[in-house]
Short mmCIF file of N, CA and C in Angstrom, two decimals:
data_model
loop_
_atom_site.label_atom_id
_atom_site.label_comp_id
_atom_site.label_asym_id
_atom_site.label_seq_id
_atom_site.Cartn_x
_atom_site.Cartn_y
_atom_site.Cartn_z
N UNK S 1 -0.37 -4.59 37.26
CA UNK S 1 0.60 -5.67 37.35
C UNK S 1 0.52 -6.32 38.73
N UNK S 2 1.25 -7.60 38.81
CA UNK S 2 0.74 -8.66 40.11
C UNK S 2 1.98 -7.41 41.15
N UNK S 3 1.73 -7.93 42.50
CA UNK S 3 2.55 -7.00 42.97
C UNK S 3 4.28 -7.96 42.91
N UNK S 4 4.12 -8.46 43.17
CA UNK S 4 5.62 -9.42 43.22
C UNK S 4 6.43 -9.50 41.79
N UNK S 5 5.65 -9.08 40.41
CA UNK S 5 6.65 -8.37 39.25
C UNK S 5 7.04 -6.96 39.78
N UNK S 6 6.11 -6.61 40.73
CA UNK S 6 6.60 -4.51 40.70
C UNK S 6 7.69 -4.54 41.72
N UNK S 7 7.95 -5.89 42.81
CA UNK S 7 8.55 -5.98 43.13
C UNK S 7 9.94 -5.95 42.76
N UNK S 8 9.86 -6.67 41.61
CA UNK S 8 11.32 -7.04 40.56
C UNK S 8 11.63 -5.48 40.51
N UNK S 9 10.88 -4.96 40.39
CA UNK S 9 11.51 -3.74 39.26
C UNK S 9 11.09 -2.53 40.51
N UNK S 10 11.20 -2.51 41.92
CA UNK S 10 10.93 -1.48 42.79
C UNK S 10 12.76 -0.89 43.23
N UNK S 11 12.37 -0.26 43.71
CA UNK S 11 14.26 0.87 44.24
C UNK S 11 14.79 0.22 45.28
N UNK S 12 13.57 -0.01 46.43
CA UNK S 12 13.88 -0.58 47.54
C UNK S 12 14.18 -2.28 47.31
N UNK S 13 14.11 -2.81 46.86
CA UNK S 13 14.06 -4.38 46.54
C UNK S 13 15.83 -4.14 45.70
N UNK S 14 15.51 -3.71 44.95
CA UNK S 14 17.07 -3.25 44.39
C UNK S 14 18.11 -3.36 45.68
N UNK S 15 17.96 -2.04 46.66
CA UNK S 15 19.03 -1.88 47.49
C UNK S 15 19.04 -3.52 48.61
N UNK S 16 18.23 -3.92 48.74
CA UNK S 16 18.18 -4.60 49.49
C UNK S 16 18.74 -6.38 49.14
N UNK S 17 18.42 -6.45 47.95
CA UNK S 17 19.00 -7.98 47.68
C UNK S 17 19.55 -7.65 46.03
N UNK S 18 21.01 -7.54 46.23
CA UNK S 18 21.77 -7.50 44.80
C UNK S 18 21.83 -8.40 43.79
N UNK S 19 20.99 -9.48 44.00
CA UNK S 19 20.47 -10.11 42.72
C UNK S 19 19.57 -9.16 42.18
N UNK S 20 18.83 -8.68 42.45
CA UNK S 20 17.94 -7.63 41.71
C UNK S 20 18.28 -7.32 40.23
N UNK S 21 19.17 -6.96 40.02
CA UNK S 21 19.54 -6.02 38.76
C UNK S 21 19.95 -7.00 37.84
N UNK S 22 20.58 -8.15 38.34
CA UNK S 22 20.52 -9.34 37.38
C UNK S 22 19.01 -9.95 37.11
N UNK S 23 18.49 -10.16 37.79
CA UNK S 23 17.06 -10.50 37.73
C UNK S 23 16.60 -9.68 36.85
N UNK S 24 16.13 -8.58 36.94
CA UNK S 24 15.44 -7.59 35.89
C UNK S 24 16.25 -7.62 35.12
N UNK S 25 17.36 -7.71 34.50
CA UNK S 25 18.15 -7.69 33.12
C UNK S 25 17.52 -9.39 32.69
N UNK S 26 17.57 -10.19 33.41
CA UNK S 26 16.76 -11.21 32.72
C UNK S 26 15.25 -11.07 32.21
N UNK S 27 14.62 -10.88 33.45
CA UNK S 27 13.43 -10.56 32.98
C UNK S 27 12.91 -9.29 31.60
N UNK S 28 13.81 -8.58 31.43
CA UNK S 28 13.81 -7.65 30.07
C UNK S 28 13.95 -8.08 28.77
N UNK S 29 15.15 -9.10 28.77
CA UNK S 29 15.76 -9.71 27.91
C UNK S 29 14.60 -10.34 27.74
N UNK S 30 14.35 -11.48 28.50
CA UNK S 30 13.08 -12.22 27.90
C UNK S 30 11.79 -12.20 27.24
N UNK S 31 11.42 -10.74 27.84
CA UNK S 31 10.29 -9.91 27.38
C UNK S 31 10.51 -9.81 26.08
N UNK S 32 11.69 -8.63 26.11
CA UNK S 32 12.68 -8.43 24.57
C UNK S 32 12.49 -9.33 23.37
N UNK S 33 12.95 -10.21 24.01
CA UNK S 33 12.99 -11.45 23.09
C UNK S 33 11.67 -12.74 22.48
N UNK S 34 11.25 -12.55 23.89
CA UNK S 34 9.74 -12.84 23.34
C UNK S 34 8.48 -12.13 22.12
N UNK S 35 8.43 -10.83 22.30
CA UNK S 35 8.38 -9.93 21.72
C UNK S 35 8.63 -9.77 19.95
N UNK S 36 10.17 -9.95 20.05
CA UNK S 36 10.82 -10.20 18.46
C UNK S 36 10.39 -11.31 17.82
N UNK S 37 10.86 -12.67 18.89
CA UNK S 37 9.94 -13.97 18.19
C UNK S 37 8.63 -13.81 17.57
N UNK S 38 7.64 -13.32 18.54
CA UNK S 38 6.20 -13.25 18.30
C UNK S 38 6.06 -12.41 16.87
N UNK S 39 6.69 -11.62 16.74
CA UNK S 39 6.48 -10.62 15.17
C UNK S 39 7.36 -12.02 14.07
N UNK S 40 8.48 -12.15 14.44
CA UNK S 40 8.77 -12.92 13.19
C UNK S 40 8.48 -14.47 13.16
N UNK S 41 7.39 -14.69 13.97
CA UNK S 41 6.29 -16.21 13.46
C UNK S 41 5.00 -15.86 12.89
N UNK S 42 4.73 -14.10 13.11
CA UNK S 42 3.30 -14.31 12.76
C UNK S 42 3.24 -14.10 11.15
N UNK S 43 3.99 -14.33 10.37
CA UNK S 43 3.69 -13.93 8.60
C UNK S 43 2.79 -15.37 8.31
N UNK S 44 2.20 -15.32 7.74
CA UNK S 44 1.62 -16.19 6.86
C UNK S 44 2.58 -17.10 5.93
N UNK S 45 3.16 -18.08 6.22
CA UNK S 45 3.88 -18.75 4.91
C UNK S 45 3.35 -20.19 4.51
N UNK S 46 3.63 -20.04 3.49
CA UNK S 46 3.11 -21.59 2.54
C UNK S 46 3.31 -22.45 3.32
N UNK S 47 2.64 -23.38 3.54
CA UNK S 47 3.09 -24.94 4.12
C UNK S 47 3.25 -25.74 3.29
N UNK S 48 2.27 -25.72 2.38
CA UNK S 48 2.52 -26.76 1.27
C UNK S 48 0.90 -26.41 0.15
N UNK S 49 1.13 -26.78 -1.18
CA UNK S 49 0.38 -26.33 -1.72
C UNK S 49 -0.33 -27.83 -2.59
N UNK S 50 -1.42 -27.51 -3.54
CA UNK S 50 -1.63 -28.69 -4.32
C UNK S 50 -2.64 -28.23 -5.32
N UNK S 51 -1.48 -28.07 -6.29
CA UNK S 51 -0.95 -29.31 -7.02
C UNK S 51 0.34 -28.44 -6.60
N UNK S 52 1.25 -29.36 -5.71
CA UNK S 52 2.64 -29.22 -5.63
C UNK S 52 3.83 -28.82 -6.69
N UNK S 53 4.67 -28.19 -5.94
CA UNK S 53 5.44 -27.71 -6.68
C UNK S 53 6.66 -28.67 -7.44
N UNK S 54 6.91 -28.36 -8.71
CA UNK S 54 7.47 -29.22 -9.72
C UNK S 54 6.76 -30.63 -9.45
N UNK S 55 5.49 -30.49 -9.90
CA UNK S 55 4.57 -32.07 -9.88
C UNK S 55 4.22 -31.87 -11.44
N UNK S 56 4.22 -33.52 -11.78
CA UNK S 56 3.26 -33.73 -13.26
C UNK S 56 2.40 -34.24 -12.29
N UNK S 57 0.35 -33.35 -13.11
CA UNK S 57 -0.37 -34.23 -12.81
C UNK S 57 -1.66 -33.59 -14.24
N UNK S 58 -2.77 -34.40 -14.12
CA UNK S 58 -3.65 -34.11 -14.93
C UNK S 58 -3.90 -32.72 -14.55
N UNK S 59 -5.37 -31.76 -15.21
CA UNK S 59 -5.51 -30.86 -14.95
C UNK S 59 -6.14 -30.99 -13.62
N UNK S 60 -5.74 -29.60 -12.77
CA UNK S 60 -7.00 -29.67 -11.58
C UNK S 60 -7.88 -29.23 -11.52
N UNK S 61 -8.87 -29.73 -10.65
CA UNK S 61 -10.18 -28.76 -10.58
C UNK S 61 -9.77 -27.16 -9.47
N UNK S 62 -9.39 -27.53 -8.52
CA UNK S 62 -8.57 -26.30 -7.99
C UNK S 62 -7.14 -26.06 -7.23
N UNK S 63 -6.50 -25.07 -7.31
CA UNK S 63 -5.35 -24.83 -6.55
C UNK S 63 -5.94 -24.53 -5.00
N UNK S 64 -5.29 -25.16 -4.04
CA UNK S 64 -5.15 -25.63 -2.77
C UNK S 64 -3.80 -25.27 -2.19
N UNK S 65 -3.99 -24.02 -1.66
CA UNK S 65 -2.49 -23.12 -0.80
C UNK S 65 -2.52 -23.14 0.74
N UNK S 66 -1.73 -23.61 1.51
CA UNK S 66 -2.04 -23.67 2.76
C UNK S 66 -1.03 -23.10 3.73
N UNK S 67 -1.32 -22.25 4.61
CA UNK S 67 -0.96 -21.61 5.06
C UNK S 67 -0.45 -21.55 7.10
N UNK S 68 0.74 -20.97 6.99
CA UNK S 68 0.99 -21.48 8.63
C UNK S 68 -0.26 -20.24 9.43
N UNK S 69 -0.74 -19.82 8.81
CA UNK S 69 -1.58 -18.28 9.58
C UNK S 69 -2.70 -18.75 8.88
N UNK S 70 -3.85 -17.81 9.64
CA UNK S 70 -5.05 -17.32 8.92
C UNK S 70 -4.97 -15.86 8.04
N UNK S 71 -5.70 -16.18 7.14
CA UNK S 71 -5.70 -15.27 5.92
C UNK S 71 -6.95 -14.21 5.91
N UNK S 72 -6.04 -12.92 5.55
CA UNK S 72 -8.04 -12.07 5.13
C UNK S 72 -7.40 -12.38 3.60
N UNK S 73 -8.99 -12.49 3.19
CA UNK S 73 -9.38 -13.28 2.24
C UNK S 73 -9.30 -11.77 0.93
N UNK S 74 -9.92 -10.95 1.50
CA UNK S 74 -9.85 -9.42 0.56
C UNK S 74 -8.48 -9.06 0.02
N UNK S 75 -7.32 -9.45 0.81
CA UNK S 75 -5.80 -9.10 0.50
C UNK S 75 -5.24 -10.20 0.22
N UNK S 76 -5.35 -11.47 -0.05
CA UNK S 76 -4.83 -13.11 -0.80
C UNK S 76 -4.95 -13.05 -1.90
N UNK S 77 -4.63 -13.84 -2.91
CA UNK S 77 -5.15 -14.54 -4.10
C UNK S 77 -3.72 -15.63 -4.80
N UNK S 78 -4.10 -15.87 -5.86
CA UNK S 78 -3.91 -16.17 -6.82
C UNK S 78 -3.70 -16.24 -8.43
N UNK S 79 -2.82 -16.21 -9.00
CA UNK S 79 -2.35 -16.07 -10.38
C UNK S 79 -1.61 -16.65 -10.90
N UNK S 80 -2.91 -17.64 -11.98
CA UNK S 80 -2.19 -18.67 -12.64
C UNK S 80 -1.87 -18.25 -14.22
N UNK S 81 -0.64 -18.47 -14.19
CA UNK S 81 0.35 -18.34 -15.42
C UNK S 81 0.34 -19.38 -15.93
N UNK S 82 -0.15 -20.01 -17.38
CA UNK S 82 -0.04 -20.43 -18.58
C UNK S 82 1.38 -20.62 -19.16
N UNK S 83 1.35 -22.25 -20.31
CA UNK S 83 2.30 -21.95 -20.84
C UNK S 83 2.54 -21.00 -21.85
N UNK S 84 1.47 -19.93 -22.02
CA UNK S 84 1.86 -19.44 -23.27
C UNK S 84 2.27 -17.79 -22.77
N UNK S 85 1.98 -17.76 -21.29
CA UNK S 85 2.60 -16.78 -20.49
C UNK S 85 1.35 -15.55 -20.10
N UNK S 86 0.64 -16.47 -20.21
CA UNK S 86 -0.81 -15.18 -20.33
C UNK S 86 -1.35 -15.87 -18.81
N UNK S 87 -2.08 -14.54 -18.62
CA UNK S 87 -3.22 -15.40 -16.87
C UNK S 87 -4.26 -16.31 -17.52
N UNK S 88 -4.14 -17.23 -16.49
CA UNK S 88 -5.71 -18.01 -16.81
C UNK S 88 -6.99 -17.41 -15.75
N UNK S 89 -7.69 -17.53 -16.41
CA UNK S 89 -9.17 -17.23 -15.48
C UNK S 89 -9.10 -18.42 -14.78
N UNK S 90 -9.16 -17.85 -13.10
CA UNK S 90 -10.03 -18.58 -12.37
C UNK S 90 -11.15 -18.29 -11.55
N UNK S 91 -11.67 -19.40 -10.91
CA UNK S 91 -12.95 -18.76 -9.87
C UNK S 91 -12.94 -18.05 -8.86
N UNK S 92 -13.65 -17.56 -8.18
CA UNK S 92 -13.75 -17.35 -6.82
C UNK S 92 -13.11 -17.69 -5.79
N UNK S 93 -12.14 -17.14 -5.30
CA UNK S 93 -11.37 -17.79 -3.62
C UNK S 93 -12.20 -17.66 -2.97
N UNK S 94 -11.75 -18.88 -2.07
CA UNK S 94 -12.55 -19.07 -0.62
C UNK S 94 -11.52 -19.29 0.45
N UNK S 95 -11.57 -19.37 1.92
CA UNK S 95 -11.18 -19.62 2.86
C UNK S 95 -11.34 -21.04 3.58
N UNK S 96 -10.64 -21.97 3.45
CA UNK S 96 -11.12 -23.23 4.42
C UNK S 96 -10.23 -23.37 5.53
N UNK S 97 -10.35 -24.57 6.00
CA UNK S 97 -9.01 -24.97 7.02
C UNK S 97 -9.29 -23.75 8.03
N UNK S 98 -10.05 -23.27 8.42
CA UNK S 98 -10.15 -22.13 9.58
C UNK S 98 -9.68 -21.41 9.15
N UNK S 99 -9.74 -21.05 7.64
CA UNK S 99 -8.91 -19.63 7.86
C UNK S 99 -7.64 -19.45 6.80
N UNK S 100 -6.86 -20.60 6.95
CA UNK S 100 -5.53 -20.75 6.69
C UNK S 100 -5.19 -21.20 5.61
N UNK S 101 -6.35 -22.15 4.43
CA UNK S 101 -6.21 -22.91 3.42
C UNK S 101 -6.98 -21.42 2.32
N UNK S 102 -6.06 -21.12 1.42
CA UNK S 102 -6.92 -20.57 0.25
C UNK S 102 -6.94 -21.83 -0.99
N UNK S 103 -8.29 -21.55 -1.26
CA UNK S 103 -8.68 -22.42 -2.14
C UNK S 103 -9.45 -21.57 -3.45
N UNK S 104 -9.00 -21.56 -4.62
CA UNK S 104 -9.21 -21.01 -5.80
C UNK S 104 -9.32 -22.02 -6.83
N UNK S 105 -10.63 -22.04 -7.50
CA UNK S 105 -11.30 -23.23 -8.49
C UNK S 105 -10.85 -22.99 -9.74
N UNK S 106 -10.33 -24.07 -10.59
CA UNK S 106 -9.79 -23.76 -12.26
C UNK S 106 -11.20 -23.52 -12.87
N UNK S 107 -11.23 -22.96 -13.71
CA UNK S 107 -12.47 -23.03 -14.59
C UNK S 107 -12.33 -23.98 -16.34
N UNK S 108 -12.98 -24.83 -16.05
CA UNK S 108 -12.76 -25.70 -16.87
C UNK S 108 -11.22 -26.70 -17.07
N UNK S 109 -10.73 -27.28 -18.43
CA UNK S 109 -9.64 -28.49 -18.40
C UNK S 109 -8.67 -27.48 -18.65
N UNK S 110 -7.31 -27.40 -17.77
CA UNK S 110 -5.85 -27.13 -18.71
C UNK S 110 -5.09 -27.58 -19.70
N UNK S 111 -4.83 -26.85 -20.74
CA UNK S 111 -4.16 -27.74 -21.62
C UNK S 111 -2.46 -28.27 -20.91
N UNK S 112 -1.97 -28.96 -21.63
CA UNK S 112 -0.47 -29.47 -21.16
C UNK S 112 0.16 -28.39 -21.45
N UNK S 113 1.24 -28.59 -20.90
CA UNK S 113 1.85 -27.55 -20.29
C UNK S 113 2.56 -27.12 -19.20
N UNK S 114 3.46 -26.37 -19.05
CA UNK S 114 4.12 -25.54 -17.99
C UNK S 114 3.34 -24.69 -17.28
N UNK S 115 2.83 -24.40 -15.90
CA UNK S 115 2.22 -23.35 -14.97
C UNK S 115 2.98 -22.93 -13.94
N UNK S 116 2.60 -21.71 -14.00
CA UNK S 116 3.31 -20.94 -12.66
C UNK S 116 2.27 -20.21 -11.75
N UNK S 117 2.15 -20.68 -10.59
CA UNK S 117 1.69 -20.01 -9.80
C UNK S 117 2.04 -18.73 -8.87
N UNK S 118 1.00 -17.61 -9.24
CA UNK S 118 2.11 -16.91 -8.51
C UNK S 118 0.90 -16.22 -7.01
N UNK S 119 1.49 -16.61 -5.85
CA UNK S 119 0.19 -16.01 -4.88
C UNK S 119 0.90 -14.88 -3.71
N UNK S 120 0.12 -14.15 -3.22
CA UNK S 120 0.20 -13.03 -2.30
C UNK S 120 -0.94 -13.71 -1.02
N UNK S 121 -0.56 -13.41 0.11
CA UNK S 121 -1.57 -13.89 1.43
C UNK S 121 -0.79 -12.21 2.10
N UNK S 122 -2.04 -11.80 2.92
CA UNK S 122 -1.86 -10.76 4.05
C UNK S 122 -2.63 -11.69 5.47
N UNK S 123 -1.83 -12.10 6.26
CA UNK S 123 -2.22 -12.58 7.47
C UNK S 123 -3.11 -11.78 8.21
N UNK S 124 -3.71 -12.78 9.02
CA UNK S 124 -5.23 -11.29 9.73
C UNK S 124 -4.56 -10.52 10.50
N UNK S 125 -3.29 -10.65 11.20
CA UNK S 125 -2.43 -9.94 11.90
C UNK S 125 -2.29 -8.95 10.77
N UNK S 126 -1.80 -8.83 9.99
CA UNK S 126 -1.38 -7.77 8.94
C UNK S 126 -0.16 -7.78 8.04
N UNK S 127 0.84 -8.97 8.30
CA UNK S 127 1.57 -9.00 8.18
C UNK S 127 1.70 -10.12 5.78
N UNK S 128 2.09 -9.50 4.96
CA UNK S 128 1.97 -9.68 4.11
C UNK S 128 3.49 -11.07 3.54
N UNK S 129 2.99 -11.56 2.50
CA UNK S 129 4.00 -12.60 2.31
C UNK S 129 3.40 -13.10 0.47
N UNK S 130 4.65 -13.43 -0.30
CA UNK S 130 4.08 -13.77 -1.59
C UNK S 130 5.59 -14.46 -2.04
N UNK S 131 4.96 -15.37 -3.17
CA UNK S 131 6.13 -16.38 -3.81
C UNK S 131 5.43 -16.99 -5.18
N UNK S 132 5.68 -18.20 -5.32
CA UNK S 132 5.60 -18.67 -6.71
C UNK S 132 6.08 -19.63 -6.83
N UNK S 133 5.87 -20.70 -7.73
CA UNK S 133 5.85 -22.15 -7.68
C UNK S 133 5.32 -22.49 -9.25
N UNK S 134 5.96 -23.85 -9.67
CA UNK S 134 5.33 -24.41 -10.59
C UNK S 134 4.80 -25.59 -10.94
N UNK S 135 4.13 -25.86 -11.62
CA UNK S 135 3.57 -27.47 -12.04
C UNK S 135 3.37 -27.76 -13.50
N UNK S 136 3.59 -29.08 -14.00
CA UNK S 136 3.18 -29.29 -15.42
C UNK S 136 1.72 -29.93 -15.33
N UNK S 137 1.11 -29.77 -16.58
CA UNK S 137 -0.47 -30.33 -16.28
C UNK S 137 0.40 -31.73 -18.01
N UNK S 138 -0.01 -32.76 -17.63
CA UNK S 138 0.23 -33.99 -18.86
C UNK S 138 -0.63 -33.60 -19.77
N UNK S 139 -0.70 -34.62 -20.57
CA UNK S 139 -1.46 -34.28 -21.49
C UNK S 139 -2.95 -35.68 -21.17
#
């Protein structure tokens, strides 16, 4: 550590100037608190997805999930729910956007209908996050 933090926090610096102990109760707190922030920004959450949620649109070629984090790609996915309540097959996920965009290809046209998406992301930090969303495909 620089010497002028060990200062903050030395015995002799204490006795000598009684701001001290207010000082290091700040400087703790802040640490403290910096600390807590940093764990509860790093989850992975949706930013916005496409085909958006409660959208009519034709069928897509793929679902497009985007993410405030980067994603490992081994612990993400996707699961698309049908109107008839069954999974649909899709393709292969990939990673775009640096990281942060999962992108999963429809295989072939959807019929009309009600869909529910339902996805899981584990941030490369480690930290896990999942939800669900829907869209109609027209006819």
């Amino acid at each position: 550590m620089d010497r002028s933090i060990l200062a903050i926090f030395s015995r002799n610096d204490f006795q000598r100037n009684p701001m001290s102990r207010l000082t290091r109760f700040f400087i703790i707190a802040l640490v403290s608190n910096l600390f807590v922030l940093s764990q509860a920004w790093a989850h992975a959450h949706l930013k916005s997805a496409a085909p958006a949620d409660k959208t009519a649109i034709s069928s897509p070629p793929d679902l497009n999930l985007a993410f405030s984090e980067g994603l490992n790609l081994k612990f993400s996915g996707i699961k698309l729910i049908g109107p008839d309540k069954q999974e649909i097959k899709l393709g292969e996920a990939m990673l775009m956007d640096g990281g942060k965009t999962l992108m999963v290809p429809v295989q072939g046209q959807l019929p009309a209908g009600a869909y529910t998406v339902e996805w899981h992301a584990l941030s490369v930090d480690g930290h896990k996050t999942n939800g669900s969303y829907g869209f109609t495909v027209t006819p």
